[in-house]
Amino acid sequence: MLSDLSTASDRDAAALVAGLRAYFRSGSTAEVSWRRKQLSQLRKMISENEERFLQVLHADLRKAPQEGYLTEISFLYNDIDHTLKSLKKWVRPRKVNSPMLTQPAKSYVQPEPLGVVLVIGAWNYPLQLLLSPLVPVIAAGNCAVVKPSELSPATSRLIAELLPRYLDNDAFACVEGSVAETTALLEQRWDHIMYTGGGRVGKIVMGAAAKHLTPVTLELGGKSPCIVADDADLEVAARRIAWGKFTNAGQTCIAPDYVLCSKDTANRLTPLLQRVLREMFGEHPRESPDYGRIVNSQHTLRLADYLGDGEVVAGGEVDVDDCYMAPTLMRNVNLSAGVMQDEVFGPILPIVDLDDFSKVEEFVNNREKPLALYVFTRDDALANGILSRCSSGNACVNDCMMFMLAQDLPFGGVGASGMGAYHGEHGFRTFSHYKAVMRRRNILDIDIRYAPYSNRKMKFLRMLSK
Ligand code: NAD
């Protein structure tokens, strides 16, 4: 199968999809044993090349091996293992009741594969965000083309090299490239498109999908607020917020984008965050082997621009050539400036203090629905109130990002932060069609539905629908 369309035209993309579709139609991918084999092969691909994967993650984003292992590799192992363990249950038809008028009959919901799926990945978790959607794509019995992000070229190259060595080449292909290649792929007719990235390209993806009435899952981003109440355990909160924000140098779609709290809490939290940052990355984070880099100089310059949007109270050092920005805390930020209008997606944490803490919900609800919402408090009623009145793709109380580890929780956005979800069975459902089936027998053909109609039939019908 083609693994590089970099010089290819729409015709090559069309041929690639046609080949995959022909294989899908052969029925091979619907076999549960085939799905299991592919999932095991995917796991093997990662485990046999773990060191190489950790190296390319380091090359692309200077990810520390431990961080790469936790957030990308072990994440995928858990994902695959959970899927292999649960697949038998997920593929089973689910019986439902058949009403009297249909008797004798059996009714059930039968998951069936969709066909050929396009998976477009993002650069910030270049391995996990490409392969984690592929797990349910395979589990549901589909073929797929995966398109890694060109902004993480080392990981993209390695996936393109290894995938054809481990997976069924008649069913899967990896296409590397950037806008031209993605555009050629998007011209094609898919049975589902799964896109992870920003909203601007999300609109392009959805527009292309609309031409073929193809369903989409859009995993987007946004500004995820982190509300810290006055009663929060600030020692714990500082550690967890710093971890959530500065892992992968802040380039995480569910990183807390900004802190929202009272002035008093901001005054107490700021020195704790400063201390935690020193503990985690030392006095000179640039020399820390555990601190990552910005994906490229363009994004580093974008982030550097935000430093003028408020008062830098920690960090603020930038080296564009090294794609480095120190873990940075900001206060007194201008709410109408870039740092509070755009998703930060980097190592800058604005701490926004409100004169009136009761306005937090209004603050959040006046903005786009976020991908994640964090609340730090000891007060369950306060957390419940915020969670019930503020919509978000995902939410976590007294921590950041940890919900990602629960395989049974769906992961996805709402409103501007995306549509559709995956992880665990939710992913299996996304890449399956749930077909409604009724099986009838040839006996007891009650005549009340057939013309000629009569009062007797009407009476009987009324009786049955009571
Ligand atoms: P990106 O630049 O890697 O783009 C994503 C994909 O879109 C790439 O594969 C790229 O080749 C393709 N692409 C880029 N321009 C295109 C075009 N004009 N036409 C067609 N395809 C094109 O990623 P990004 O957008 O910089 O990612 C950052 C954003 O993604 C942030 O907003 C972040 O929050 C979000 N994100 C969301 C999730 C999630 O799971 N919800 C995960 C990671 C990132």
CSV table of C-alpha atoms in Angstrom, one decimal, residues 165-329:
chain,number,residue,atom,x,y,z
A,165,ARG,CA,5.6,-3.8,8.7
A,166,TYR,CA,3.1,-4.7,11.4
A,167,LEU,CA,-0.4,-4.1,10.1
A,168,ASP,CA,-2.4,-5.7,7.2
A,169,ASN,CA,-1.3,-3.5,4.2
A,170,ASP,CA,-4.5,-4.2,2.4
A,171,ALA,CA,-6.4,-2.5,5.2
A,172,PHE,CA,-4.2,0.3,6.4
A,173,ALA,CA,-1.9,3.0,5.0
A,174,CYS,CA,0.0,5.9,6.4
A,175,VAL,CA,0.2,9.0,4.3
A,176,GLU,CA,2.7,11.6,5.3
A,177,GLY,CA,2.6,15.2,4.3
A,178,SER,CA,1.1,18.6,4.9
A,179,VAL,CA,-1.7,20.7,3.4
A,180,ALA,CA,-1.5,19.4,-0.2
A,181,GLU,CA,-1.5,15.8,0.8
A,182,THR,CA,-4.3,16.3,3.4
A,183,THR,CA,-6.3,18.3,0.9
A,184,ALA,CA,-6.0,15.4,-1.6
A,185,LEU,CA,-7.1,13.0,1.0
A,186,LEU,CA,-10.0,15.2,2.0
A,187,GLU,CA,-11.3,15.2,-1.6
A,188,GLN,CA,-12.0,11.5,-1.3
A,189,ARG,CA,-15.1,9.9,-0.1
A,190,TRP,CA,-14.6,8.4,3.4
A,191,ASP,CA,-17.0,6.6,5.7
A,192,HIS,CA,-15.8,8.6,8.6
A,193,ILE,CA,-13.2,11.3,9.2
A,194,MET,CA,-11.5,11.6,12.6
A,195,TYR,CA,-9.6,14.9,12.9
A,196,THR,CA,-7.6,16.2,15.9
A,197,GLY,CA,-6.2,19.7,15.7
A,198,GLY,CA,-7.4,23.3,15.7
A,199,GLY,CA,-10.8,24.7,14.8
A,200,ARG,CA,-9.6,26.5,11.7
A,201,VAL,CA,-8.7,23.3,10.0
A,202,GLY,CA,-11.6,21.6,11.7
A,203,LYS,CA,-13.9,23.8,9.5
A,204,ILE,CA,-12.0,22.8,6.4
A,205,VAL,CA,-12.3,19.1,7.3
A,206,MET,CA,-16.0,19.4,8.0
A,207,GLY,CA,-16.6,21.3,4.7
A,208,ALA,CA,-14.8,18.6,2.8
A,209,ALA,CA,-16.8,15.9,4.6
A,210,ALA,CA,-20.1,17.6,3.9
A,211,LYS,CA,-19.6,17.2,0.1
A,212,HIS,CA,-19.9,13.4,0.6
A,213,LEU,CA,-22.2,13.5,3.7
A,214,THR,CA,-19.4,11.9,5.6
A,215,PRO,CA,-19.7,11.9,9.4
A,216,VAL,CA,-16.9,13.5,11.3
A,217,THR,CA,-15.4,13.4,14.8
A,218,LEU,CA,-13.6,16.7,15.5
A,219,GLU,CA,-11.2,16.7,18.5
A,220,LEU,CA,-10.5,20.4,18.8
A,221,GLY,CA,-9.2,22.6,21.6
A,222,GLY,CA,-10.0,25.9,23.3
A,223,LYS,CA,-9.3,27.7,26.5
A,224,SER,CA,-9.8,25.3,29.4
A,225,PRO,CA,-10.4,27.2,32.6
A,226,CYS,CA,-9.0,26.1,36.0
A,227,ILE,CA,-11.2,27.5,38.8
A,228,VAL,CA,-9.5,27.6,42.2
A,229,ALA,CA,-11.9,28.3,45.1
A,230,ASP,CA,-10.7,29.9,48.3
A,231,ASP,CA,-11.1,26.7,50.3
A,232,ALA,CA,-9.0,24.6,47.9
A,233,ASP,CA,-6.0,22.7,49.2
A,234,LEU,CA,-3.5,25.1,47.5
A,235,GLU,CA,-0.4,22.9,48.1
A,236,VAL,CA,-2.0,20.0,46.2
A,237,ALA,CA,-3.6,22.3,43.6
A,238,ALA,CA,-0.3,24.1,42.8
A,239,ARG,CA,1.4,20.7,42.1
A,240,ARG,CA,-1.4,19.4,40.0
A,241,ILE,CA,-2.0,22.6,38.0
A,242,ALA,CA,1.7,23.0,37.3
A,243,TRP,CA,1.9,19.4,36.1
A,244,GLY,CA,-1.2,19.8,33.9
A,245,LYS,CA,0.1,23.1,32.5
A,246,PHE,CA,3.8,22.5,32.0
A,247,THR,CA,3.8,18.8,30.8
A,248,ASN,CA,4.9,18.9,27.2
A,249,ALA,CA,5.6,22.6,27.7
A,250,GLY,CA,1.9,23.4,27.8
A,251,GLN,CA,1.2,22.0,24.4
A,252,THR,CA,-1.7,19.8,25.6
A,253,CYS,CA,-5.3,20.3,24.4
A,254,ILE,CA,-6.6,19.7,27.9
A,255,ALA,CA,-4.0,21.7,29.7
A,256,PRO,CA,-5.4,24.3,32.1
A,257,ASP,CA,-5.3,27.4,29.9
A,258,TYR,CA,-5.7,29.9,32.7
A,259,VAL,CA,-6.5,30.0,36.5
A,260,LEU,CA,-9.6,31.8,37.7
A,261,CYS,CA,-9.8,32.7,41.4
A,262,SER,CA,-10.2,35.4,43.9
A,263,LYS,CA,-7.4,38.0,44.5
A,264,ASP,CA,-6.6,36.5,47.9
A,265,THR,CA,-6.3,33.0,46.4
A,266,ALA,CA,-4.2,34.3,43.5
A,267,ASN,CA,-1.8,35.9,46.1
A,268,ARG,CA,-1.5,32.7,48.0
A,269,LEU,CA,-1.3,30.4,44.9
A,270,THR,CA,1.3,32.3,42.9
A,271,PRO,CA,4.3,31.7,45.3
A,272,LEU,CA,3.3,28.1,45.6
A,273,LEU,CA,3.3,27.7,41.8
A,274,GLN,CA,6.7,29.4,41.7
A,275,ARG,CA,8.0,27.0,44.3
A,276,VAL,CA,6.6,23.9,42.5
A,277,LEU,CA,8.1,25.0,39.2
A,278,ARG,CA,11.5,25.3,40.9
A,279,GLU,CA,11.1,21.9,42.4
A,280,MET,CA,10.1,20.3,39.1
A,281,PHE,CA,12.5,22.0,36.7
A,282,GLY,CA,15.1,23.7,38.9
A,283,GLU,CA,16.4,27.3,38.8
A,284,HIS,CA,17.2,26.9,35.1
A,285,PRO,CA,14.4,25.0,33.4
A,286,ARG,CA,16.2,25.2,30.1
A,287,GLU,CA,18.8,22.8,31.5
A,288,SER,CA,16.3,20.4,32.9
A,289,PRO,CA,16.1,17.1,30.9
A,290,ASP,CA,12.5,17.0,32.0
A,291,TYR,CA,11.3,20.2,30.4
A,292,GLY,CA,10.1,20.1,26.7
A,293,ARG,CA,10.4,22.5,23.8
A,294,ILE,CA,7.9,24.4,21.6
A,295,VAL,CA,7.3,22.5,18.4
A,296,ASN,CA,8.9,25.1,16.2
A,297,SER,CA,10.1,28.7,16.1
A,298,GLN,CA,6.9,30.0,14.6
A,299,HIS,CA,4.9,28.8,17.6
A,300,THR,CA,7.7,30.1,19.9
A,301,LEU,CA,7.3,33.6,18.4
A,302,ARG,CA,3.5,33.3,18.7
A,303,LEU,CA,3.9,32.6,22.4
A,304,ALA,CA,6.5,35.3,23.0
A,305,ASP,CA,3.9,37.8,21.7
A,306,TYR,CA,1.7,37.0,24.7
A,307,LEU,CA,4.3,38.0,27.2
A,308,GLY,CA,3.3,41.6,26.7
A,309,ASP,CA,-0.3,41.0,27.6
A,310,GLY,CA,0.2,41.2,31.3
A,311,GLU,CA,2.7,41.0,34.2
A,312,VAL,CA,5.2,38.2,34.0
A,313,VAL,CA,5.7,36.9,37.6
A,314,ALA,CA,7.8,33.8,36.8
A,315,GLY,CA,9.7,32.7,33.8
A,316,GLY,CA,9.3,34.7,30.6
A,317,GLU,CA,12.7,33.8,29.1
A,318,VAL,CA,12.5,32.9,25.4
A,319,ASP,CA,15.1,31.5,23.0
A,320,VAL,CA,13.5,31.2,19.6
A,321,ASP,CA,16.5,29.3,18.1
A,322,ASP,CA,16.2,26.7,20.8
A,323,CYS,CA,12.3,26.8,20.6
A,324,TYR,CA,12.5,27.4,24.4
A,325,MET,CA,10.1,29.3,26.6
A,326,ALA,CA,10.5,29.0,30.4
A,327,PRO,CA,7.5,27.9,32.4
A,328,THR,CA,5.8,31.3,32.8
A,329,LEU,CA,3.2,32.7,35.2
